[in-house]
Coordinates of C-alpha atoms and ligand atoms in Angstrom, one line a residue:
M1 CA 19.2 -94.0 -71.4
L2 CA 19.2 -97.6 -71.0
R3 CA 19.0 -99.6 -74.4
Y4 CA 17.6 -103.2 -74.8
V5 CA 19.1 -105.7 -77.1
S6 CA 17.7 -109.1 -78.3
S7 CA 18.6 -112.4 -76.8
R8 CA 19.3 -113.5 -80.4
G9 CA 21.9 -110.8 -81.3
R10 CA 20.5 -110.1 -84.7
A11 CA 17.9 -107.4 -84.0
P12 CA 18.2 -103.6 -83.5
A13 CA 18.9 -102.3 -80.1
L14 CA 15.8 -100.1 -78.7
T15 CA 14.6 -98.2 -76.0
F16 CA 11.8 -98.9 -73.4
P17 CA 8.9 -97.6 -75.5
D18 CA 9.6 -99.3 -78.5
V19 CA 10.3 -102.5 -76.5
L20 CA 7.0 -102.1 -74.7
L21 CA 5.2 -101.9 -77.9
T22 CA 7.0 -104.4 -79.9
G23 CA 7.1 -107.2 -77.8
L24 CA 9.1 -109.6 -79.7
A25 CA 12.3 -108.8 -81.5
S26 CA 12.4 -108.8 -85.3
D27 CA 14.9 -111.7 -85.0
G28 CA 12.4 -113.7 -82.8
G29 CA 14.3 -113.0 -79.5
L30 CA 13.5 -111.6 -76.3
Y31 CA 14.5 -108.0 -75.1
I32 CA 16.9 -107.7 -72.4
P33 CA 18.5 -104.4 -71.0
E34 CA 22.0 -103.9 -72.0
A35 CA 23.2 -104.0 -68.5
W36 CA 21.6 -104.5 -65.4
P37 CA 21.3 -101.2 -63.1
T38 CA 21.9 -101.4 -59.3
L39 CA 19.4 -101.1 -56.7
G40 CA 21.0 -98.7 -54.7
D41 CA 19.3 -98.0 -51.4
V42 CA 16.1 -97.9 -52.7
E43 CA 13.7 -97.9 -49.6
A44 CA 9.7 -97.1 -49.2
D45 CA 7.1 -97.8 -46.9
D46 CA 4.6 -97.8 -49.7
Y47 CA 4.4 -100.5 -52.5
A48 CA 4.0 -97.7 -55.5
A49 CA 6.8 -95.6 -54.3
L50 CA 9.3 -98.4 -54.1
A51 CA 7.8 -99.7 -57.5
T52 CA 8.7 -96.4 -59.0
A53 CA 12.3 -96.1 -57.4
V54 CA 13.0 -99.8 -58.4
M55 CA 11.9 -99.5 -62.2
G56 CA 13.0 -95.9 -62.7
P57 CA 16.1 -97.0 -64.3
F58 CA 14.4 -99.2 -66.7
V59 CA 12.4 -96.3 -68.2
E60 CA 14.7 -93.1 -67.5
G61 CA 15.1 -90.8 -70.1
T62 CA 12.2 -92.1 -72.2
I63 CA 8.8 -91.3 -69.7
D64 CA 8.6 -88.4 -67.6
A65 CA 9.2 -89.3 -64.0
G66 CA 6.2 -87.6 -62.7
E67 CA 3.9 -89.2 -65.4
F68 CA 5.5 -92.5 -64.7
A69 CA 5.1 -92.3 -60.9
E70 CA 1.4 -91.2 -61.6
M71 CA 0.9 -94.4 -63.6
V72 CA 2.5 -96.8 -61.1
S73 CA 0.4 -95.3 -58.5
A74 CA -2.9 -95.7 -60.3
A75 CA -2.1 -99.2 -61.2
Y76 CA -1.4 -100.2 -57.5
A77 CA -4.5 -98.3 -56.5
T78 CA -6.5 -101.0 -57.8
F79 CA -5.2 -103.7 -55.3
D80 CA -7.3 -104.0 -52.4
H81 CA -4.8 -104.5 -49.7
P82 CA -3.0 -101.6 -48.3
D83 CA 0.6 -103.7 -48.6
V84 CA -0.5 -104.5 -52.2
C85 CA 1.5 -107.8 -52.0
P86 CA 1.4 -108.5 -48.3
L87 CA 3.3 -111.3 -46.4
R88 CA 2.1 -113.9 -43.9
E89 CA 4.2 -116.6 -42.2
L90 CA 3.2 -120.0 -43.1
D91 CA 5.6 -122.1 -41.4
E92 CA 8.4 -120.6 -39.1
G93 CA 10.9 -119.0 -41.6
H94 CA 8.9 -119.7 -44.4
H95 CA 6.6 -116.9 -45.6
L96 CA 4.1 -116.4 -48.3
L97 CA 4.1 -113.3 -50.4
E98 CA 0.5 -112.9 -51.7
L99 CA 0.3 -111.6 -55.2
F100 CA -3.3 -111.8 -55.7
H101 CA -4.8 -108.8 -54.5
G102 CA -5.5 -107.5 -57.8
P103 CA -8.6 -106.9 -60.1
T104 CA -8.7 -110.6 -61.2
L105 CA -7.3 -112.3 -58.1
A106 CA -4.1 -113.5 -59.8
F107 CA -0.6 -112.2 -60.0
K108 CA -0.6 -111.5 -63.6
D109 CA -2.5 -108.1 -62.7
I110 CA 0.6 -106.9 -61.1
A111 CA 2.4 -106.5 -64.3
L112 CA -0.6 -106.0 -66.6
Q113 CA -2.4 -103.2 -64.6
L114 CA 1.0 -101.2 -65.2
V115 CA 1.5 -102.3 -68.8
G116 CA -2.2 -101.2 -69.7
R117 CA -1.3 -97.8 -68.3
L118 CA 2.1 -97.7 -70.1
F119 CA 0.4 -98.5 -73.5
D120 CA -2.1 -96.0 -73.1
H121 CA 0.5 -93.3 -72.4
E122 CA 3.0 -94.2 -75.2
L123 CA 0.1 -94.5 -77.9
S124 CA -1.3 -91.2 -76.8
R125 CA 2.2 -89.6 -77.0
R126 CA 2.4 -91.1 -80.6
D127 CA -1.2 -90.6 -81.7
E128 CA -1.6 -94.0 -82.4
R129 CA -3.9 -96.9 -81.7
V130 CA -3.6 -100.8 -81.4
M131 CA -5.5 -103.7 -81.4
I132 CA -4.5 -106.5 -79.0
V133 CA -5.4 -110.2 -79.8
G134 CA -4.6 -113.0 -77.6
A135 CA -5.8 -116.6 -76.4
T136 CA -6.3 -117.3 -73.1
S137 CA -7.0 -120.7 -71.1
G138 CA -7.6 -119.1 -68.0
D139 CA -6.0 -116.2 -66.1
T140 CA -4.2 -113.9 -68.5
G141 CA -7.5 -113.0 -70.5
S142 CA -9.1 -111.4 -67.9
A143 CA -5.9 -109.8 -66.4
A144 CA -5.2 -108.2 -69.8
M145 CA -9.0 -107.2 -70.4
E146 CA -9.4 -105.6 -67.3
A147 CA -5.9 -103.8 -67.5
V148 CA -7.1 -101.9 -70.7
L149 CA -10.6 -101.5 -69.9
G150 CA -12.1 -98.5 -71.0
S151 CA -8.8 -97.1 -72.9
D152 CA -9.2 -94.8 -75.8
R153 CA -6.3 -96.3 -77.5
V154 CA -6.4 -99.9 -77.2
D155 CA -9.0 -102.5 -78.4
I156 CA -8.7 -106.0 -77.2
V157 CA -10.1 -109.3 -78.6
M158 CA -9.7 -112.3 -76.3
L159 CA -10.1 -115.8 -77.7
F160 CA -11.2 -118.6 -75.2
P161 CA -12.3 -122.1 -75.9
D162 CA -15.9 -122.5 -75.6
G163 CA -16.9 -124.4 -72.6
R164 CA -13.5 -125.4 -71.6
T165 CA -12.6 -122.5 -69.1
S166 CA -13.8 -122.4 -65.7
E167 CA -17.0 -120.6 -64.8
V168 CA -15.1 -118.0 -62.7
Q169 CA -12.5 -117.4 -65.5
R170 CA -15.1 -117.2 -68.0
R171 CA -17.6 -114.6 -66.1
Q172 CA -14.5 -112.5 -65.2
M173 CA -14.2 -111.9 -69.1
T174 CA -17.5 -112.0 -70.3
T175 CA -19.2 -109.8 -67.7
L176 CA -16.6 -106.8 -68.5
T177 CA -18.7 -104.2 -70.2
A178 CA -16.4 -101.5 -71.7
A179 CA -16.8 -100.8 -75.5
N180 CA -13.2 -101.7 -76.3
V181 CA -13.1 -105.3 -74.5
H182 CA -14.6 -108.4 -76.5
A183 CA -14.5 -111.8 -75.2
V184 CA -15.0 -114.4 -77.9
A185 CA -15.6 -118.3 -77.6
V186 CA -14.1 -120.2 -80.1
E187 CA -15.7 -123.7 -81.1
G188 CA -12.3 -125.4 -80.6
T189 CA -9.6 -126.0 -78.0
F190 CA -7.1 -123.5 -76.5
D191 CA -4.3 -124.8 -79.2
D192 CA -7.1 -123.7 -81.9
C193 CA -7.3 -120.3 -80.3
Q194 CA -3.6 -120.0 -80.1
D195 CA -3.3 -121.1 -83.8
L196 CA -5.8 -118.4 -84.8
V197 CA -4.2 -115.7 -83.0
K198 CA -0.6 -116.8 -84.9
A199 CA -2.6 -116.8 -88.3
M200 CA -3.8 -113.5 -87.7
F201 CA -0.2 -112.0 -87.0
A202 CA 1.1 -114.0 -90.0
D203 CA -1.7 -112.3 -92.1
E204 CA 0.5 -109.3 -93.0
P205 CA -2.1 -107.1 -94.6
F206 CA -4.6 -107.9 -91.7
R207 CA -2.0 -107.2 -89.4
A208 CA -1.0 -104.0 -90.7
R209 CA -4.5 -102.7 -91.3
N210 CA -5.6 -103.6 -87.6
R211 CA -2.2 -102.5 -85.8
L212 CA -2.2 -105.8 -84.1
S213 CA -0.3 -106.1 -81.0
A214 CA 0.3 -108.4 -78.0
V215 CA 0.6 -108.4 -74.4
N216 CA 2.0 -111.8 -73.7
S217 CA 4.6 -112.9 -71.1
I218 CA 7.6 -112.2 -73.1
N219 CA 7.0 -108.6 -73.1
W220 CA 10.0 -106.9 -71.2
A221 CA 7.6 -104.6 -69.1
R222 CA 5.9 -107.3 -67.7
V223 CA 9.3 -108.9 -66.2
M224 CA 10.0 -105.5 -65.2
A225 CA 7.0 -104.7 -63.1
Q226 CA 7.6 -108.3 -61.3
I227 CA 11.0 -107.3 -60.0
V228 CA 9.6 -105.0 -57.4
Y229 CA 7.7 -107.3 -55.1
Y230 CA 11.1 -109.4 -54.5
V231 CA 12.6 -106.1 -53.3
W232 CA 9.6 -105.5 -51.2
A233 CA 9.2 -108.7 -49.6
L234 CA 12.8 -108.4 -48.3
Q235 CA 12.4 -104.8 -46.9
R236 CA 8.8 -106.1 -45.2
L237 CA 10.8 -109.0 -43.5
D238 CA 13.9 -106.6 -42.5
R239 CA 16.0 -108.8 -44.5
R240 CA 17.7 -106.0 -46.8
T241 CA 21.3 -107.6 -46.4
T242 CA 20.4 -111.2 -45.3
P243 CA 20.5 -113.8 -48.0
T244 CA 16.8 -115.4 -48.6
T245 CA 15.3 -117.9 -50.7
F246 CA 12.5 -117.4 -52.9
C247 CA 10.2 -120.4 -54.2
V248 CA 8.5 -119.7 -57.5
P249 CA 5.4 -121.8 -59.0
T250 CA 6.5 -121.6 -62.5
G251 CA 5.1 -121.8 -66.2
N252 CA 6.8 -119.5 -68.5
F253 CA 9.4 -118.5 -66.3
G254 CA 8.6 -114.9 -66.4
N255 CA 8.1 -114.6 -62.4
V256 CA 11.2 -116.5 -61.4
F257 CA 13.3 -114.7 -64.2
A258 CA 12.0 -111.2 -62.6
G259 CA 13.7 -112.5 -59.3
H260 CA 16.9 -113.4 -60.9
V261 CA 16.9 -109.6 -62.5
A262 CA 16.6 -108.4 -58.7
R263 CA 19.4 -110.4 -57.7
S264 CA 21.4 -109.4 -60.7
M265 CA 20.6 -105.8 -59.5
G266 CA 22.0 -106.5 -56.0
L267 CA 19.1 -108.1 -54.1
P268 CA 20.7 -110.7 -51.4
V269 CA 18.8 -113.7 -52.6
E270 CA 20.4 -116.9 -51.6
R271 CA 18.6 -119.3 -54.2
F272 CA 15.5 -119.7 -56.3
L273 CA 13.3 -122.8 -56.0
V274 CA 11.5 -123.6 -59.2
A275 CA 8.3 -125.2 -58.4
S276 CA 6.7 -127.2 -61.2
N277 CA 3.6 -129.6 -61.5
S278 CA 4.0 -132.7 -63.6
N279 CA 4.8 -130.7 -66.4
D280 CA 8.5 -130.7 -65.3
I281 CA 11.0 -129.8 -68.0
L282 CA 12.5 -127.2 -65.6
T283 CA 13.1 -129.6 -62.8
R284 CA 14.7 -131.7 -65.0
L285 CA 16.9 -129.2 -66.7
I286 CA 18.2 -128.3 -63.4
E287 CA 18.8 -131.4 -62.4
T288 CA 20.4 -133.1 -65.4
G289 CA 21.3 -129.9 -67.6
E290 CA 19.4 -131.3 -70.4
M291 CA 16.2 -129.8 -71.6
V292 CA 14.1 -132.7 -73.1
A293 CA 10.6 -131.9 -74.5
D294 CA 7.6 -134.0 -73.3
D295 CA 3.9 -133.8 -74.1
V296 CA 1.9 -131.1 -72.1
V297 CA -0.4 -132.9 -69.5
P298 CA -3.5 -131.0 -68.0
T299 CA -3.1 -130.7 -64.0
L300 CA -4.9 -128.7 -61.3
S301 CA -2.6 -126.0 -61.8
P302 CA -3.1 -125.1 -65.5
S303 CA -1.1 -121.7 -65.6
M304 CA 1.8 -123.9 -65.2
D305 CA 1.0 -126.4 -67.7
I306 CA 3.6 -125.4 -70.1
Q307 CA 6.6 -127.6 -71.4
I308 CA 8.4 -124.7 -73.4
S309 CA 8.9 -121.8 -70.8
S310 CA 9.3 -118.8 -73.3
N311 CA 11.3 -116.6 -70.6
L312 CA 13.9 -119.1 -70.1
E313 CA 15.5 -117.7 -73.1
R314 CA 16.5 -114.8 -71.4
L315 CA 18.4 -117.0 -68.9
L316 CA 19.9 -119.2 -71.4
V317 CA 21.6 -116.4 -73.1
E318 CA 23.3 -115.3 -69.9
L319 CA 24.4 -118.9 -69.3
L320 CA 25.9 -118.6 -72.8
D321 CA 27.9 -115.5 -72.0
G322 CA 25.6 -113.2 -73.8
N323 CA 26.1 -114.9 -77.3
G324 CA 22.9 -114.5 -79.1
P325 CA 23.7 -116.5 -82.3
A326 CA 24.4 -119.6 -79.9
T327 CA 21.5 -119.0 -78.2
A328 CA 19.4 -119.1 -81.4
E329 CA 21.2 -122.4 -82.1
L330 CA 20.5 -124.1 -79.0
L331 CA 16.9 -123.1 -79.2
Q332 CA 16.7 -124.3 -82.6
Q333 CA 18.3 -127.6 -81.8
F334 CA 15.6 -127.9 -79.1
R335 CA 12.7 -127.2 -81.5
T336 CA 13.9 -129.7 -84.3
T337 CA 15.2 -132.6 -82.0
G338 CA 13.2 -131.9 -78.6
R339 CA 16.5 -132.0 -76.9
A340 CA 19.3 -129.7 -75.9
G341 CA 21.7 -129.4 -73.2
L342 CA 24.2 -127.1 -71.2
D343 CA 28.0 -127.9 -70.8
P344 CA 28.9 -129.1 -67.2
D345 CA 30.5 -125.6 -66.4
R346 CA 27.1 -123.8 -67.4
H347 CA 25.0 -126.3 -65.8
A348 CA 27.1 -125.9 -62.6
R349 CA 26.3 -122.1 -62.8
L350 CA 22.6 -122.8 -63.2
R351 CA 22.8 -125.0 -60.2
A352 CA 24.5 -122.5 -58.1
E353 CA 21.5 -120.3 -58.4
F354 CA 18.5 -122.5 -59.0
A355 CA 17.2 -125.6 -57.8
G356 CA 13.8 -127.4 -58.7
D357 CA 11.1 -130.0 -57.6
R358 CA 7.7 -131.2 -59.1
L359 CA 4.5 -132.0 -57.4
D360 CA 1.8 -134.1 -58.9
D361 CA -1.9 -133.6 -58.4
D362 CA -2.0 -136.0 -55.5
E363 CA 0.6 -134.3 -53.9
T364 CA -0.8 -130.8 -54.6
L365 CA -4.2 -131.8 -53.3
A366 CA -2.1 -133.1 -50.0
V367 CA -0.7 -129.5 -49.6
I368 CA -3.9 -127.7 -49.9
A369 CA -5.2 -130.2 -47.3
D370 CA -2.3 -129.8 -44.9
V371 CA -2.4 -126.2 -45.1
H372 CA -6.2 -125.9 -44.5
R373 CA -5.7 -128.3 -41.5
H374 CA -2.7 -126.7 -39.8
H375 CA -3.2 -123.1 -40.7
D376 CA -6.9 -122.9 -41.2
M377 CA -6.2 -121.3 -44.5
F378 CA -7.1 -122.0 -48.2
V379 CA -4.4 -121.8 -50.7
D380 CA -4.8 -122.4 -54.6
P381 CA -3.3 -125.1 -56.5
H382 CA -0.5 -123.1 -58.0
T383 CA 0.6 -121.8 -54.6
A384 CA 0.4 -125.2 -53.2
V385 CA 3.0 -126.9 -55.8
A386 CA 5.3 -124.1 -54.4
I387 CA 4.7 -124.7 -50.8
G388 CA 5.4 -128.5 -51.5
A389 CA 8.6 -127.7 -53.3
A390 CA 9.8 -125.4 -50.8
R391 CA 9.1 -127.6 -47.9
R392 CA 11.0 -130.3 -49.5
L393 CA 13.9 -128.3 -50.7
R394 CA 14.3 -126.3 -47.7
R395 CA 17.9 -126.8 -45.6
P396 CA 18.0 -126.3 -41.9
G397 CA 17.8 -122.7 -41.0
E398 CA 16.7 -121.2 -44.5
T399 CA 14.5 -118.6 -44.7
I400 CA 12.1 -118.7 -47.5
V401 CA 9.7 -116.6 -49.4
T402 CA 7.0 -118.6 -51.6
L403 CA 5.0 -116.7 -54.0
S404 CA 1.4 -117.1 -53.8
T405 CA -0.2 -116.5 -57.3
A406 CA -3.8 -116.9 -57.1
H407 CA -6.4 -116.6 -54.7
A408 CA -8.0 -119.9 -53.8
A409 CA -11.4 -118.8 -54.8
K410 CA -10.3 -119.0 -58.5
F411 CA -10.1 -122.7 -58.2
P412 CA -12.8 -123.7 -55.8
D413 CA -13.3 -127.3 -57.1
A414 CA -9.6 -128.3 -56.5
V415 CA -9.8 -126.8 -53.0
E416 CA -13.0 -128.4 -52.2
A417 CA -11.7 -131.8 -53.4
A418 CA -8.6 -131.2 -51.1
T419 CA -10.4 -129.9 -47.9
G420 CA -14.3 -130.8 -48.4
A421 CA -14.9 -127.1 -48.1
R422 CA -15.3 -124.3 -50.6
P423 CA -13.1 -120.9 -50.1
G424 CA -15.4 -117.9 -49.6
Q425 CA -15.8 -115.5 -52.4
P426 CA -14.2 -112.2 -52.1
A427 CA -16.3 -109.4 -53.4
R428 CA -14.3 -109.0 -56.7
I429 CA -15.9 -112.3 -58.0
A430 CA -19.0 -112.4 -56.0
G431 CA -20.5 -109.9 -58.1
I432 CA -19.7 -111.5 -61.7
F433 CA -22.3 -114.3 -60.7
G434 CA -25.0 -111.9 -60.7
R435 CA -23.9 -109.9 -63.9
D436 CA -25.0 -110.4 -67.6
E437 CA -22.4 -112.2 -69.7
H438 CA -21.4 -110.6 -73.1
F439 CA -19.5 -112.5 -75.6
A440 CA -19.5 -113.6 -79.2
V441 CA -19.3 -117.4 -80.1
V442 CA -17.6 -118.1 -83.2
P443 CA -16.6 -121.2 -85.4
N444 CA -12.9 -122.2 -85.5
D445 CA -12.4 -120.5 -88.6
L446 CA -9.7 -117.8 -89.5
A447 CA -11.8 -115.7 -91.8
V448 CA -15.0 -115.5 -89.4
V449 CA -12.7 -114.1 -86.4
E450 CA -10.8 -111.7 -88.5
D451 CA -14.2 -110.3 -89.5
F452 CA -15.2 -110.2 -85.9
V453 CA -11.8 -108.2 -85.1
E454 CA -12.7 -105.9 -88.0
S455 CA -16.0 -105.2 -87.1
V456 CA -15.2 -104.4 -83.3
R457 CA -12.2 -102.3 -84.2
R458 CA -12.8 -98.4 -83.3
Ligands
PLP501 C1 0.9 -117.4 -65.0 C2 0.7 -118.0 -63.7 C3 2.0 -118.8 -63.3 C4 3.2 -118.9 -64.1 O1 3.8 -117.7 -64.0 P1 5.1 -117.6 -65.2 O2 5.5 -116.2 -64.9 O3 4.5 -118.3 -66.2 O4 6.2 -118.8 -64.6 C5 1.7 -119.3 -61.9 N1 0.5 -119.2 -61.2 C6 -0.5 -118.6 -61.6 C7 -1.6 -118.4 -60.9 C8 -0.5 -117.9 -62.8 O5 -1.6 -117.2 -63.3

């Protein structure tokens, strides 16, 4: 049975179900498997079957194999494409891997559709319940709410800044009608929403009474589910043994880290291209070996408007040879001084596997326009950032798979600004415009928000 250890080395090792429900380790670190399983010769024509095989070693001995396979099948049956994650060629030797065919049209569904089912399964086994609270500026909220829709074991309250999300993003949350999901508009900013969530977790009696839980991107189970499509892509391209490069539009580093795990398990990856918008701390880290904090600037690709990528910690501890306390120290230094660096040897190891580039909003719009003009196809701004980075960094003859993380219809204004045309609405979001919206509006006040949570808890 695989055990998981904290990146900071000072929390007890846990098995998969505890890691799933715990999220963050008690020393503030992130859980990582003690050793990487090897891929072996997993092979399948069907995404769910491949997913069951690739993830099997991570849950083995803690979840019944048949029940796990059923949860995986059910999770990917919610996708509206038979391949779940289909590929399409953009330029010769440059492919897009479409990760947006799930219920909310963004790649978060791939992990959260499974995580919701894993939560339900484990909570039923323990005869427990949880209340998930979270803050969202966009994609994560609806993906998490969809993932637990109708669950008997999980309630969810999602805070969003009133009037500051796009209409599509708001309606994706507020038109859901199950008794266990609650969208709450806070009269404040996204940061206010995040502070309210942190304050609820810090309120011990409240936290215990309501059994608060989270499904944020540091949860190991989310990373685990994302390993699969890297393997899938190379099988579909018939490149099972030929080194291939992946380009990943990056925010919290969860997606690209999952690729690194696939590579560590034996997938033949040439290198990873880490694509950023103007919030380019990762580009600078890869170029210089130094992390220097900067202010977050809003861009057309909001899910990448992040300066401190939480999942980077999982890579840092590896670069520091598994030394948890040294990792904690490096991050502490970064938090207090806004600066932390890697020594030349470690920087060289980082550069051997990763390259990075950034695109600003004008460059992003130019890519959307170019892809529309030459390929008669709409791409969303996050995907456009990655396409632009891949084209710039590509070496002669290099085969690249660029991850396409959202459907263009989620960002119609940016697409229209670039191309003069609005992308068609897939059925999944066309429906939300006819439905009634249900949401509470609350002031930016902890007592009011806590009262709301207690009032909806079943
Ligand atoms: C969350 C998100 C990203 C960033 O993924 P990370 O795992 O945080 O790096 C990129 N694109 C879209 C559309 C997203 O929703």
